[in-house]
Coordinates of C-alpha atoms and ligand atoms in Angstrom, one line a residue:
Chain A
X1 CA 0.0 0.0 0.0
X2 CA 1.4 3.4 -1.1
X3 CA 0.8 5.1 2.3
X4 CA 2.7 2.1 3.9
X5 CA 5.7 2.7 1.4
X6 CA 5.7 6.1 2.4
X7 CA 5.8 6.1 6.2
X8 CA 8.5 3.3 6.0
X9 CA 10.3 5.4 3.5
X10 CA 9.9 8.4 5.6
X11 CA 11.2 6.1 9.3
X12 CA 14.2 5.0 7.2
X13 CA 15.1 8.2 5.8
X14 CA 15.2 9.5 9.4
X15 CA 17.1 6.7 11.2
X16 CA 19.7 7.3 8.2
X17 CA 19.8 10.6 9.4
X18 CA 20.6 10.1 12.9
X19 CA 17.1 11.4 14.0
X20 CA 16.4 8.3 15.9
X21 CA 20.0 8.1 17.9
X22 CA 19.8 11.8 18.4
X23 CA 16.4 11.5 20.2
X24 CA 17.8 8.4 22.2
X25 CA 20.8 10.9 23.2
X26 CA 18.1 13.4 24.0
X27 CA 15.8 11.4 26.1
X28 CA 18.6 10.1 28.2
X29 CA 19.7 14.1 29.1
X30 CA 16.0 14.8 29.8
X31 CA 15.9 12.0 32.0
X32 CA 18.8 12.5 34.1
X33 CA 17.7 16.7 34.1
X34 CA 14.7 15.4 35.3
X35 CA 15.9 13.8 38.3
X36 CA 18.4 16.4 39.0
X37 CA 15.0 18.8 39.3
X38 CA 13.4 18.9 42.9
X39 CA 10.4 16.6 43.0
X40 CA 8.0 18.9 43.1
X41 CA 9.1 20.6 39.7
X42 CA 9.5 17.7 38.1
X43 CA 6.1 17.3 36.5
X44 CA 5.8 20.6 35.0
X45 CA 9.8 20.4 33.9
X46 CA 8.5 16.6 32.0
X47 CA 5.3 18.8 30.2
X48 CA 7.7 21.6 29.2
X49 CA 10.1 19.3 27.9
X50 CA 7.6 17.1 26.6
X51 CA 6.3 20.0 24.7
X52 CA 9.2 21.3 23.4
X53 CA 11.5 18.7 22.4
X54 CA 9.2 15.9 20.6
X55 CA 6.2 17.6 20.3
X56 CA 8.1 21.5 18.8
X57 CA 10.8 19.7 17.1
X58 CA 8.3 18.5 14.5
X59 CA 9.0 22.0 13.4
X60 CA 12.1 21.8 13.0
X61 CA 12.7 18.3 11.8
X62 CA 9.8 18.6 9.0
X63 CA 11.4 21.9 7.8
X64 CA 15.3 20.2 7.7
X65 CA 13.8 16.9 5.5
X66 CA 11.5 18.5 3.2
X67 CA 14.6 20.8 2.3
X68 CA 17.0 18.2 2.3
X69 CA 14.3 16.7 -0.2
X70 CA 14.5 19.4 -2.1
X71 CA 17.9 19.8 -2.4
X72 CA 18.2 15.9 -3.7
X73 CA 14.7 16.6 -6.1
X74 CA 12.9 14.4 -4.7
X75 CA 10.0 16.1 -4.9
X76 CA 10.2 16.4 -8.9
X77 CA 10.1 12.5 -8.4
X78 CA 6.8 12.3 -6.3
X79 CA 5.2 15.1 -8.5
X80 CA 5.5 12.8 -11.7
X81 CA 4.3 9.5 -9.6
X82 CA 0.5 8.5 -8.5
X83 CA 1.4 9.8 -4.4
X84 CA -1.0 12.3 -3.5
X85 CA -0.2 15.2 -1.4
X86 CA -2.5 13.7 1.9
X87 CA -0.7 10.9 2.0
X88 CA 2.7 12.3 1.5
X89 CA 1.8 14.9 4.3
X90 CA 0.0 12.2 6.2
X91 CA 3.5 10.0 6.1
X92 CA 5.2 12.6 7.2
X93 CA 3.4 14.4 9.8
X94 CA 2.9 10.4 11.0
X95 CA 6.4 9.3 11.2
X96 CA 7.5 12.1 13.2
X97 CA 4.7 11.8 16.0
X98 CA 5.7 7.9 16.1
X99 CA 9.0 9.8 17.5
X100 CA 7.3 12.4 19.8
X101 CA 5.0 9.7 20.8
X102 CA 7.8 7.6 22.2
X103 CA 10.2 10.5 23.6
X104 CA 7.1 11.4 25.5
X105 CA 5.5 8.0 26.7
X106 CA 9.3 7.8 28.3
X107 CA 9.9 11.3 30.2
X108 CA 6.5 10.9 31.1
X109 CA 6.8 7.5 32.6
X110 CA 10.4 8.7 34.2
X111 CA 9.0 11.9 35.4
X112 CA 5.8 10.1 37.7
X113 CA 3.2 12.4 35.4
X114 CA -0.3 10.1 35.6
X115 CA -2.6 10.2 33.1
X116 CA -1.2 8.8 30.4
X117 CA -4.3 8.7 28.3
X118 CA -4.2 12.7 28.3
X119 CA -0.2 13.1 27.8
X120 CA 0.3 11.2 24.9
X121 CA -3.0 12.0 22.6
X122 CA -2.4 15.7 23.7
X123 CA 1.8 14.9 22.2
X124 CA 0.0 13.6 19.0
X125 CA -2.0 16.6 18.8
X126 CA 0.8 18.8 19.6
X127 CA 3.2 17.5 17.1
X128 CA 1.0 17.4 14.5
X129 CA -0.1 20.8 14.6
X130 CA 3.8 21.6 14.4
X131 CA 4.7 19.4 11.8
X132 CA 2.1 20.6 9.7
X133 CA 3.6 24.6 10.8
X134 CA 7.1 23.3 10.1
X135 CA 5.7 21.7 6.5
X136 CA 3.7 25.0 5.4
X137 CA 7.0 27.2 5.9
X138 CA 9.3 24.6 4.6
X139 CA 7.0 24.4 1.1
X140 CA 7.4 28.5 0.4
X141 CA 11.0 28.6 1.2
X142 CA 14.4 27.4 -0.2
X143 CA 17.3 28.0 2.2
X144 CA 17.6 26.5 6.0
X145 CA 18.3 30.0 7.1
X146 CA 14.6 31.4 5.8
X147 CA 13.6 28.4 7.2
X148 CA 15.2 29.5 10.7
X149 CA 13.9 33.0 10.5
X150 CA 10.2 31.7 9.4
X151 CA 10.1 29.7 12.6
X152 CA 10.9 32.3 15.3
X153 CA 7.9 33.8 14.7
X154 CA 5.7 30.3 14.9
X155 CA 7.7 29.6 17.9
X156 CA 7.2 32.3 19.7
X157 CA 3.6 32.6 19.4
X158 CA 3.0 29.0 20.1
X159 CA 5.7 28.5 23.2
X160 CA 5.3 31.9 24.9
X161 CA 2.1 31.4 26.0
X162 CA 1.7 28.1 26.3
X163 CA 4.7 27.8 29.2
X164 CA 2.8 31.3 30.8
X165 CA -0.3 28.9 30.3
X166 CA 1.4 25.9 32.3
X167 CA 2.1 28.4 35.0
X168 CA -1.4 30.0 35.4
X169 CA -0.6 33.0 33.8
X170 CA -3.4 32.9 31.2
X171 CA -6.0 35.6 30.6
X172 CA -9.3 34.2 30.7
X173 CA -10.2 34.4 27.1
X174 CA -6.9 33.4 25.7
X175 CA -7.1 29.5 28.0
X176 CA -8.6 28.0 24.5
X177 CA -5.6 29.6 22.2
X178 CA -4.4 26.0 20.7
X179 CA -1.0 26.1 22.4
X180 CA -2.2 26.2 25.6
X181 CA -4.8 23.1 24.9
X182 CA -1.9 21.2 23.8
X183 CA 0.1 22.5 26.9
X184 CA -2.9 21.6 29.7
X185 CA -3.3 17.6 27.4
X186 CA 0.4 17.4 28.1
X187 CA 0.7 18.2 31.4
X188 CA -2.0 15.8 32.3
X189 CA -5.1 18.0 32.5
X190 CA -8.3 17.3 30.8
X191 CA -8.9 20.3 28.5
X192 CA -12.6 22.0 27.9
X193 CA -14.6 20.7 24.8
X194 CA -14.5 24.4 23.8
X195 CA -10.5 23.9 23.9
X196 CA -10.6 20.6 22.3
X197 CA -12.9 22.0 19.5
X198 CA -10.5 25.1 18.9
X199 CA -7.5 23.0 18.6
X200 CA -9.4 20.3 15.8
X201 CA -10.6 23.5 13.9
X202 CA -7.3 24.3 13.7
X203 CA -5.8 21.6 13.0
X204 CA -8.0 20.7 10.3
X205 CA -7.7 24.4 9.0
X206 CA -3.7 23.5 9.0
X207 CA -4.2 20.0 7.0
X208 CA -6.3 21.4 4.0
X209 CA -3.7 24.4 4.2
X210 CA -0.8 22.2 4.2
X211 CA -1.9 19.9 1.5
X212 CA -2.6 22.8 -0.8
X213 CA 0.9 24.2 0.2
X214 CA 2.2 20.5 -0.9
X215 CA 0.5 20.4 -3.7
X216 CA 1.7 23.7 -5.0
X217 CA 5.7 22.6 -4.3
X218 CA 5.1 19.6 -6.4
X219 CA 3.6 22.0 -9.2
X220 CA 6.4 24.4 -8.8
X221 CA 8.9 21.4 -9.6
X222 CA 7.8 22.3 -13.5
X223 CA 9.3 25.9 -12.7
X224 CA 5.8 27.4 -13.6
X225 CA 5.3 30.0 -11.3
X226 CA 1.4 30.1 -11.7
Chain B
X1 CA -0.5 8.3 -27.6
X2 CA 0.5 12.0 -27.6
X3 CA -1.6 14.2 -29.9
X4 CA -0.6 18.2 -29.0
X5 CA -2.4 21.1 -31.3
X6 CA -1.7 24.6 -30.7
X7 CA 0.8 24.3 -28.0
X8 CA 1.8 27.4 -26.6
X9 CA 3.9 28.0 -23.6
X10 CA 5.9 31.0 -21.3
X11 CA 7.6 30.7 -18.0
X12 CA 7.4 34.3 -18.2
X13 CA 5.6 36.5 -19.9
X14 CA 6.9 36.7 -23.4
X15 CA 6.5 33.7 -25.6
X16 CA 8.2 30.8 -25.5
X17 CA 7.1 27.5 -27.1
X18 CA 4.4 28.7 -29.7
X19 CA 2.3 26.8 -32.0
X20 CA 3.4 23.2 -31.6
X21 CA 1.5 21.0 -33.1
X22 CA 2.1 16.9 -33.5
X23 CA 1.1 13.5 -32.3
X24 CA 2.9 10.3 -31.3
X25 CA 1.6 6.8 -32.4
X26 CA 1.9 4.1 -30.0
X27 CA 5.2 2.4 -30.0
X28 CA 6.7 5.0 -31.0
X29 CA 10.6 6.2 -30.1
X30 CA 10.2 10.2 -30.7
X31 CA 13.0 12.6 -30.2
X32 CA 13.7 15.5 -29.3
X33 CA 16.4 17.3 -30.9
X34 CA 17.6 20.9 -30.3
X35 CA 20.4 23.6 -28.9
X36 CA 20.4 23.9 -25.5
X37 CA 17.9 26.3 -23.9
X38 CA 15.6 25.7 -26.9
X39 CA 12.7 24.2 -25.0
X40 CA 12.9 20.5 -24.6
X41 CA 13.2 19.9 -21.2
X42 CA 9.9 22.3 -21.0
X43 CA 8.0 20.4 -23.4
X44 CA 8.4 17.2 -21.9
X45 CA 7.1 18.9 -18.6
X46 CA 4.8 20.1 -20.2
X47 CA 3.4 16.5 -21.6
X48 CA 4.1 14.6 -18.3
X49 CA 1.6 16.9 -16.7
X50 CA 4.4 19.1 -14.3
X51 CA 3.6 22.9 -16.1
X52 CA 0.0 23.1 -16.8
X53 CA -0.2 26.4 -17.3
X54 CA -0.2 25.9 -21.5
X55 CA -2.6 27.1 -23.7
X56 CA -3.7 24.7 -27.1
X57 CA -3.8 21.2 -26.4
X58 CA -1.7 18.4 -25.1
X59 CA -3.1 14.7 -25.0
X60 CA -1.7 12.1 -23.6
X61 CA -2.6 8.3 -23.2
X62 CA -6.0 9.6 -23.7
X63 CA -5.7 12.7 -20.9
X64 CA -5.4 16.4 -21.4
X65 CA -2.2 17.1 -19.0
X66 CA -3.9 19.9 -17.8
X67 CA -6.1 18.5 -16.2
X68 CA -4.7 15.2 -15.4
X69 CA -5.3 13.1 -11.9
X70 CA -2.7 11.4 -10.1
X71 CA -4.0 8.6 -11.5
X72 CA -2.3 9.6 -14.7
X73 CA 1.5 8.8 -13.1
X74 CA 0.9 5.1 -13.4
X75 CA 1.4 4.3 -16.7
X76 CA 4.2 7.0 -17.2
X77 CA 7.8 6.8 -16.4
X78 CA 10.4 9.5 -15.9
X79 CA 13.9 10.0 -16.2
X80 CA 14.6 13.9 -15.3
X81 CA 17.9 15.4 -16.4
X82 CA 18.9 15.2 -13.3
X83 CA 19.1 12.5 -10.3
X84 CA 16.0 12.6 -8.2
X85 CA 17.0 9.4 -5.8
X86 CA 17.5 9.9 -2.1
X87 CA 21.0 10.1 -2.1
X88 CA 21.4 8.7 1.8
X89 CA 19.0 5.7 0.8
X90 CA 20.6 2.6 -1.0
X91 CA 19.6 2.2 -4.5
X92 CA 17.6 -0.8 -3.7
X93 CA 16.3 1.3 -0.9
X94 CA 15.4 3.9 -3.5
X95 CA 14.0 1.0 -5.8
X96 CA 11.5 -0.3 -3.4
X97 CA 10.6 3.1 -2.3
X98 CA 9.3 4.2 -5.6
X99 CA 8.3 0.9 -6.7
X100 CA 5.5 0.8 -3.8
X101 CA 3.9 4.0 -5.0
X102 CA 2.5 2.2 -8.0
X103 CA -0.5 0.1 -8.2
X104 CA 1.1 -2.4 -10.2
X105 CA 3.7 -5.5 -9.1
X106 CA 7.2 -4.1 -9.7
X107 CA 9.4 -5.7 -12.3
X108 CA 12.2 -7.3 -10.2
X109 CA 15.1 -5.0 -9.2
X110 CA 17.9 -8.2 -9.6
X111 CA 17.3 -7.8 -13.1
X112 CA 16.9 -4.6 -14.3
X113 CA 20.1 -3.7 -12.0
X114 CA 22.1 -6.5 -13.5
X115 CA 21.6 -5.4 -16.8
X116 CA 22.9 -2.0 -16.2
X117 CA 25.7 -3.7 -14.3
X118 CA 24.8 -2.1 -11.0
X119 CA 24.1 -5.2 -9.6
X120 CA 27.5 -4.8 -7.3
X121 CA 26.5 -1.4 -5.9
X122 CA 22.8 -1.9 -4.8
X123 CA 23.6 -1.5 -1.8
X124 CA 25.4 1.0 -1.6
X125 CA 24.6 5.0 -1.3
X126 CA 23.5 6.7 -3.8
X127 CA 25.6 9.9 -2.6
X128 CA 28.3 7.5 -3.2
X129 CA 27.6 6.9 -6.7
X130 CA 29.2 8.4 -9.9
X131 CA 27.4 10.6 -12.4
X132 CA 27.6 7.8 -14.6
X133 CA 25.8 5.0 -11.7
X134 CA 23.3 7.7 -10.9
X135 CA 22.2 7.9 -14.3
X136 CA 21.7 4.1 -14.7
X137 CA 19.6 4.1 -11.5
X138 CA 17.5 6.9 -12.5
X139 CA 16.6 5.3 -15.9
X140 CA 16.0 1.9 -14.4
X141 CA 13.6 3.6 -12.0
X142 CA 11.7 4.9 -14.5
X143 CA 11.1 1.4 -15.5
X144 CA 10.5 0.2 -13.0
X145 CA 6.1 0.3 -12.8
X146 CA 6.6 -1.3 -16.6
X147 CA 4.7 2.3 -17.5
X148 CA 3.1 2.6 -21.1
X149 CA 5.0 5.7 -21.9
X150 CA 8.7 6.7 -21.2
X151 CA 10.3 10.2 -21.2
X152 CA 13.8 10.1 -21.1
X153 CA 15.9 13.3 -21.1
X154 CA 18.7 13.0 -22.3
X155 CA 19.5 9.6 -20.6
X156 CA 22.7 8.6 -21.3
X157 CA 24.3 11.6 -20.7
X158 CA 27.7 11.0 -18.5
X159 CA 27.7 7.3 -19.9
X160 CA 30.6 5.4 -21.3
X161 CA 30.0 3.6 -24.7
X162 CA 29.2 0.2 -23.4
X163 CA 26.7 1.5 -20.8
X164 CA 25.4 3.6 -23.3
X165 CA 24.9 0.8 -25.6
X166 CA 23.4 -1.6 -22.6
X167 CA 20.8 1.7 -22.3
X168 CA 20.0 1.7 -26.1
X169 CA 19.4 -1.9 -26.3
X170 CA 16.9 -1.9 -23.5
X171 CA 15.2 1.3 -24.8
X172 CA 14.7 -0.6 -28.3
X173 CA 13.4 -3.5 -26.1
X174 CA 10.6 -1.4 -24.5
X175 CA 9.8 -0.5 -28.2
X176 CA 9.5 -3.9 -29.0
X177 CA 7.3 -4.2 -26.1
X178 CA 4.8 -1.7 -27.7
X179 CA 5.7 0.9 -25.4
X180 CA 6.0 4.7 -26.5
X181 CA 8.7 6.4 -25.9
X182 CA 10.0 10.4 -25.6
X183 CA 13.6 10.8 -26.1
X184 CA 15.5 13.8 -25.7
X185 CA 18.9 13.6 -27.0
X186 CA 21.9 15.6 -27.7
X187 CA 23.7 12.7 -29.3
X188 CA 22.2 12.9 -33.2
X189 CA 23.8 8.9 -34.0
X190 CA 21.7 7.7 -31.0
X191 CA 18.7 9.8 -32.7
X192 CA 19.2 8.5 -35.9
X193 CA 19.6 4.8 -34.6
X194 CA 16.7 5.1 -32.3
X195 CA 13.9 7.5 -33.1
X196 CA 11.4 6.5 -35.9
X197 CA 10.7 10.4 -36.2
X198 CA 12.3 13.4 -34.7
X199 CA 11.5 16.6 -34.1
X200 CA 13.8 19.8 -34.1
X201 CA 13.2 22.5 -31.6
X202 CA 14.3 25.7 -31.8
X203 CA 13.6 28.9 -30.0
X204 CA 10.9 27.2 -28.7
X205 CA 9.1 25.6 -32.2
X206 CA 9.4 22.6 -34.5
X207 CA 10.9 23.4 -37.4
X208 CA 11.8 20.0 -38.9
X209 CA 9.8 16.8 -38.0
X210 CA 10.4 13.5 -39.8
X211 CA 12.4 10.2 -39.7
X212 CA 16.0 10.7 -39.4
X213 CA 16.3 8.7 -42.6
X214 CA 14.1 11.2 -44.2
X215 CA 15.6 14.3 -43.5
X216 CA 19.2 12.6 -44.4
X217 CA 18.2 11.8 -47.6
X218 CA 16.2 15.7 -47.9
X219 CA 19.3 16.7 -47.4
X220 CA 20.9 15.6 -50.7
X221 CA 22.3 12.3 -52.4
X222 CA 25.4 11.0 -51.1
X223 CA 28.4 11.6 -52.9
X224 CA 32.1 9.6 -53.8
X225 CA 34.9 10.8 -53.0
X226 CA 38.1 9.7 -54.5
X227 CA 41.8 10.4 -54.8
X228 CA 44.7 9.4 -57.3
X229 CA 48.1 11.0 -58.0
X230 CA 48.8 13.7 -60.9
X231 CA 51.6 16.1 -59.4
X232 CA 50.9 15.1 -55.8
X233 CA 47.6 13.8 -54.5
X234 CA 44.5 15.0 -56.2
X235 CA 40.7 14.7 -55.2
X236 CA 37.4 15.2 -56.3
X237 CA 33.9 14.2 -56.0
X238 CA 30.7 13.3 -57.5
X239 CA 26.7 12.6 -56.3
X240 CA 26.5 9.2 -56.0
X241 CA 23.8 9.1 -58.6
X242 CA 25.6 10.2 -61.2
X243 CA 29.4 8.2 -61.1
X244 CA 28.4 6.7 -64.7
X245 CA 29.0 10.5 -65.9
X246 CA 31.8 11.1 -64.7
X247 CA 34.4 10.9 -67.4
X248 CA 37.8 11.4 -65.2
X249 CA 36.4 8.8 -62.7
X250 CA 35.8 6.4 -65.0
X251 CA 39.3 7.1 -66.6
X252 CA 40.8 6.8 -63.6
X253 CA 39.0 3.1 -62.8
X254 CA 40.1 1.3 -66.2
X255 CA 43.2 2.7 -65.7
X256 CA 43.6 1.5 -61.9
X257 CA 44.7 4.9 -61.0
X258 CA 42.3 5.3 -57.6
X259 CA 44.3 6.0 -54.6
X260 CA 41.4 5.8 -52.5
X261 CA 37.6 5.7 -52.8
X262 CA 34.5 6.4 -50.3
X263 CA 31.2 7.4 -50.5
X264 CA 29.7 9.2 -47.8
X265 CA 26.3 10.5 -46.3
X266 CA 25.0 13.4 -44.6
X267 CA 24.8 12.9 -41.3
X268 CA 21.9 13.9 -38.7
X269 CA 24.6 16.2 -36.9
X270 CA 25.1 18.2 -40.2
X271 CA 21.4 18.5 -40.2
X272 CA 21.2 19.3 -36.8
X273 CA 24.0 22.6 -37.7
X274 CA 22.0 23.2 -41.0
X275 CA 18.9 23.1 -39.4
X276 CA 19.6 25.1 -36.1
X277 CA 21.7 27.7 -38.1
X278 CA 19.1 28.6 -40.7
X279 CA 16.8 29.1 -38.2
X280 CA 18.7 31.7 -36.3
X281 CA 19.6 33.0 -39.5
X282 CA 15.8 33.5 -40.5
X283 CA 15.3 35.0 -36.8
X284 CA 17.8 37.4 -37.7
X285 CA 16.6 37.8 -41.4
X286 CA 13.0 38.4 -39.9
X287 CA 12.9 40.3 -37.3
X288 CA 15.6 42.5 -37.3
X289 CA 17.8 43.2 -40.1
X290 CA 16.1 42.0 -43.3
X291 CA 17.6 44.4 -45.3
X292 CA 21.1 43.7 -44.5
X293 CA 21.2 39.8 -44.9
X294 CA 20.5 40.3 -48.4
X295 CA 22.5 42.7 -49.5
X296 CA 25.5 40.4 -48.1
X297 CA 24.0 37.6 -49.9
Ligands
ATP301 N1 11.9 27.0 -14.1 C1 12.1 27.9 -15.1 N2 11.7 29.1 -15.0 C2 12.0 30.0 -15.9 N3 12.6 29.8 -17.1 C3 12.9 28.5 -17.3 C4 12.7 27.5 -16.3 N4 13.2 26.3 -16.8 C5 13.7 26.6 -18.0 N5 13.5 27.9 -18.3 C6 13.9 28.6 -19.6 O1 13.3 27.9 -20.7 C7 14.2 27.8 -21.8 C8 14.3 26.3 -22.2 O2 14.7 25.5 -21.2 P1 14.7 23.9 -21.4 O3 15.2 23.4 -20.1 O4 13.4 23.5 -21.9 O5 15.8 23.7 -22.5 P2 16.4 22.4 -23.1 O6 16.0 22.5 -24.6 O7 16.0 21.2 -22.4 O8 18.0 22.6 -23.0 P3 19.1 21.6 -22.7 O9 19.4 20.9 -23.9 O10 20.3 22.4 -22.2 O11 18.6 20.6 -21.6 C9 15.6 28.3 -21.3 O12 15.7 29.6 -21.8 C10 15.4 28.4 -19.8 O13 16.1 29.5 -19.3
MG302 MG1 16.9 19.8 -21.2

C-alpha cells in the first residue's frame, strides 16, 4: 500500500539521518535533568520538555527533511508518480509523531506524570499541529536560514504562551488559544470541549492548508510560477 | 499516444514555445532534438503533466495534462535530467521506495540492476555513486512500474560507450514491447539509430519533423569521393547518382589509377548545424535586419 511505502520510506530516511540516535541521546539528558530537578518541579519540567523537544521539534525536523528533499529533487520524483499530497503529508506528519510519541511516553513514565491517556493524545496533537507549521514554511521557502527565521515567529507565538499557560498566567479568554490546549493535554489536565474544539478546527484548517501548500511545491517542480 | 495542437507556452511573460503541433503513435521512439535552452526539457514537462499552465492542447494516453489526476503517473515513467534518488537511501532502498507507489507488481530489481551492471553497488549509497551510476539508477527507475510511456531526457548523458549501448538496447526493447517512448537527446547517431521520427526544436518551435532517414536523404544524395596522383595527391567528387558520368572517374577506374575511394552521407549532426543555423539566420533575417542579410547575400 502506497501510504505504507511512504511512512516506511519516511522512518528510514530518518534513522539514516541520525534522528532516531539523536532522540535516544536526547531522552537520556531529559531524564537524568529530570531527576536532578526537585520533586515537586518535576512534573511541569516533564510537560515543558515534553512540549518542546518531541512535540516542537516537529518544526524543526519537517522543515530540515522536506529541504534536504528538495535539495536531492525528490519532490520532482513524487510530483510525476501517483502519491497524492495527503498521503505524502500524512506520512510525514505520522512518522515524526511515532518519535514524539515515544520521547514522550518515556519522560512521562520517568517523570511520575499520571494520566497517560491525556499526555500522549495531547503529544499527537501537539506534534502534529507543528509538523504541519514546520511543512507549510518549509513548502514557500528554499534556504535553511529562511527556514530559521520563518520559525521564530511560529515559535514564539505557540511557546510563549503556552509555558505562561502551564504556570497559570493565562488571561481568561486566551485559556482555549491551541498552544495552551496542547500545553494543559500534556501536562496531564483534561482540557474544555471548547478547547478541544479550537485545537481540531485548527488543525483541520492547518491540514487542508498544508496539503494545498504540498500540492503547489510539487507543481512548482515544472518551474511554472502560476 | 500523444496528440498536441496549438501548444503554446511561457515561463514568463513573453513567448516561449508557440504553435506546436504533433502526435505520437503508440510504439513509437520520438526525439527530441535541439540547442540547448531551446525548449525540450519544458516540453516534456509540459506533456508529463508538471507545467499546466499551457494554452492549445496536449493529449496524452487519452488525458489532457492539464487537467490530469494522479492517476495519470501510473502508466508513465520518468527519467529527469537530473538525479532525483534519495542520495542517503541505498539504490535498492530507493528501488522499493518508488516501486510501492505504484498500483502495479514491480518488475524485479535483480534484473533490471544487472543489466545496467549495478548489480554490485545496490547497496550502496546513492551519494556515493558516480554521475555515470546515478544515471543508470534513474533510468532503471523509470522502469521500474513497466509504465506505457517513457520520457527520457537525455538519458545517457555522462555514460561510457558500453553502458550507453546496454541503455540503447533496453530502450529498443521497451519499443518492441509496444511501449512509446520520448527521447531527448543531444547525441544525433543515437537519434538517428533510435527514433522513428524526430522533431527539431528551436527557439521554442518545431521546425523540422520526420524520420531521421528522411531528413538525411532531404538533405541531398550521397556523394564519392576519391583520390589518385597527378603532381601530388589529387581529389574530387561526385553525387553518387551520377558516377556513370563522370568521365575522369571512369578514366581513372580502367586505368587502376584510384588511390582511395568512399562514399559518404549526410549525417543527422550536419542537419542538426544546418537546421539550427538557418533558423537563427531566418530569426535574424526576420525580425531585425532583413535588409542587411541580403545585401550580403
Ligand atoms: N523553471 C524555469 N523558470 C523560468 N525559465 C525556465 C525554467 N526552466 C527553463 N527555463 C527557460 O526555458 C528555456 C528552455 O529551457 P529547457 O530546459 O526546456 O531547455 P532544453 O532544450 O531542455 O535545453 P538543454 O538541452 O540544455 O537541456 C531556457 O531559456 C530556460 O532559461
Ligand atoms: Mg533539457
Amino acid at each position: 500500500m502506497r501510504l505504507k511505502g511512504l511512512f516506511l520510506s519516511d522512518m528510514r530516511f530518518q534513522a539514516k539521518y541520525g534522528f532516531y540516535f539523536l532522540y535516544a541521546f536526547l531522552t537520556v539528558i531529559y531524564i537524568a535533568v529530570l531527576f536532578a530537578l526537585p520533586e515537586t518541579w518535576r512534573e511541569k519540567a516533564a510537560a515543558i520538555f515534553i512540549f518542546s523537544d518531541p512535540a516542537a521539534m516537529g518544526l524543526f525536523f519537517m522543515g530540515a527533511i522536506v529541504l534536504l528533499e528538495k535539495s536531492q529533487h525528490t519532490p520532482c520524483a513524487l510530483a510525476v508518480s501517483p502519491v497524492r499530497a495527503g498521503e505524502y503529508l500524512a506520512a510525514k506528519v505520522g512518522s515524526l509523531t511515532v518519535i514524539s510519541l515515544a520521547v514522550a511516553a518515556v519522560l512521562a513514565l520517568a517523570a511520575g506524570v499520571g494520566n497517560l491517556h491525556i499526555v500522549l493524545p495531547g503529544t499527537v496533537l501537539s506534534s502534529a499541529v507543528f509538523s504541519l507549521l514546520g511543512m507549510i514554511a518549509a513548502t514557500k521557502i528554499a534556504s535553511l536560514n529562511q527556514f530559521i527565521l520563518w520559525t521564530i515567529p511560529i515559535e514564539t507565538a505557540c511557546f510563549v504562551p503556552a509555558v505562561l499557560h502551564l504556570f497559570g498566567v493565562t488571561p481568561a479568554w486566551f485559556r482555549h488559544y491551541p498552544a495552551n490546549v496542547c500545553m494543559d493535554m500534556i501536562s496531564g489536565r483534561i482540557p474544555s470541549a471548547a478547547g478541544i474544539l479550537a485545537a481540531a478546527a485548527v488543525t483541520a484548517v492547518l491540514l487542508l492548508y498544508s496539503r494545498k501548500c504540498v500540492l503547489k511545491m510539487w507543481d512548482s517542480m515544472g518551474g511554472s510560477k502560476i | 499516444m500523444i496528440q498536441v495542437s496549438n501548444l503554446s507556452f511561457s515561463y514568463t511573460n513573453q513567448p516561449f514555445i508557440s504553435g506546436m503541433n504533433f502526435s505520437v503513435a503508440p510504439g513509437e521512439i520520438f526525439g527530441f532534438l535541439g540547442p540547448s535552452g531551446a525548449g525540450k526539457s519544458t516540453l516534456q514537462k509540459i506533456l508529463i503533466g508538471m507545467l499546466r499552465s499551457y494554452q492549445g492542447s496536449a493529449m496524452v494516453n487519452g488525458i489532457e495534462c492539464r487537467s490530469r489526476t494522479k492517476k495519470f503517473y501510473e502508466e508513465i515513467g520518468v527519467d529527469f535530467e537530473f538525479s532525483t534518488m534519495y542520495e542517503k537511501l541505498t539504490a535498492r532502498e530507493n528501488l522499493l521506495f518508488f516501486s510501492s507507489l505504484y498500483e502495479k507488481k514491480p518488475r524485479p530489481f535483480r534484473e533490471l540492476l544487472e543489466r545496467v551492471g549495478l548489480e554490485g553497488d545496490a547497496d550502496k549509497r546513492v551519494a556515493d555513486y558516480s554521475k555515470g551510476m546515478k544515471s543508470r539508477l534513474n533510468f532503471i527507475k523509470a522502469l521500474l512500474h513497466d509504465p506505457v510511456l517513457l520520457c527520457l531526457d537525455e538519458p545517457t548523458s555522462g555514460l561510457d560507450p558500453v553502458g550507453s549501448r546496454v541503455m540503447k538496447d533496453m530502450i529498443l526493447e521497451e519499443k518492441a514491447k509496444g511501449k512509446t517512448i520520448l527521447l531527448t537527446t543531444h547525441n544525433m547517431q543515437d537519434a538517428a539509430e533510435l527514433c522513428d521520427r524526430v522533431a527539431f526544436i528551436v527557439g521554442g518551435r518545431i521546425c523540422a519533423l520526420d524520420s531521421p532517414h528522411s531528413l538525411i536523404l532531404s538533405r541531398g544524395a550521397a556523394t564519392v569521393t576519391y583520390t589518385w596522383l597527378e603532381n601530388g595527391e589529387q581529389s574530387a567528387s561526385c553525387p553518387l547518382g551520377r558516377i556513370s558520368s563522370d568521365e575522369r572517374l571512369k578514366a581513372l577506374i580502367a586505368g587502376n589509377r584510384l588511390q582511395s575511394i568512399h562514399s559518404s552521407e549526410p549525417t543527422l549532426d550536419e542537419i542538426f548545424v544546418e537546421i539550427t543555423g538557418r533558423e537563427l539566420e531566418y530569426k535574424i533575417s526576420d525580425n531585425l535586419k532583413p535588409k542587411f542579410i541580403r545585401n550580403v547575400e
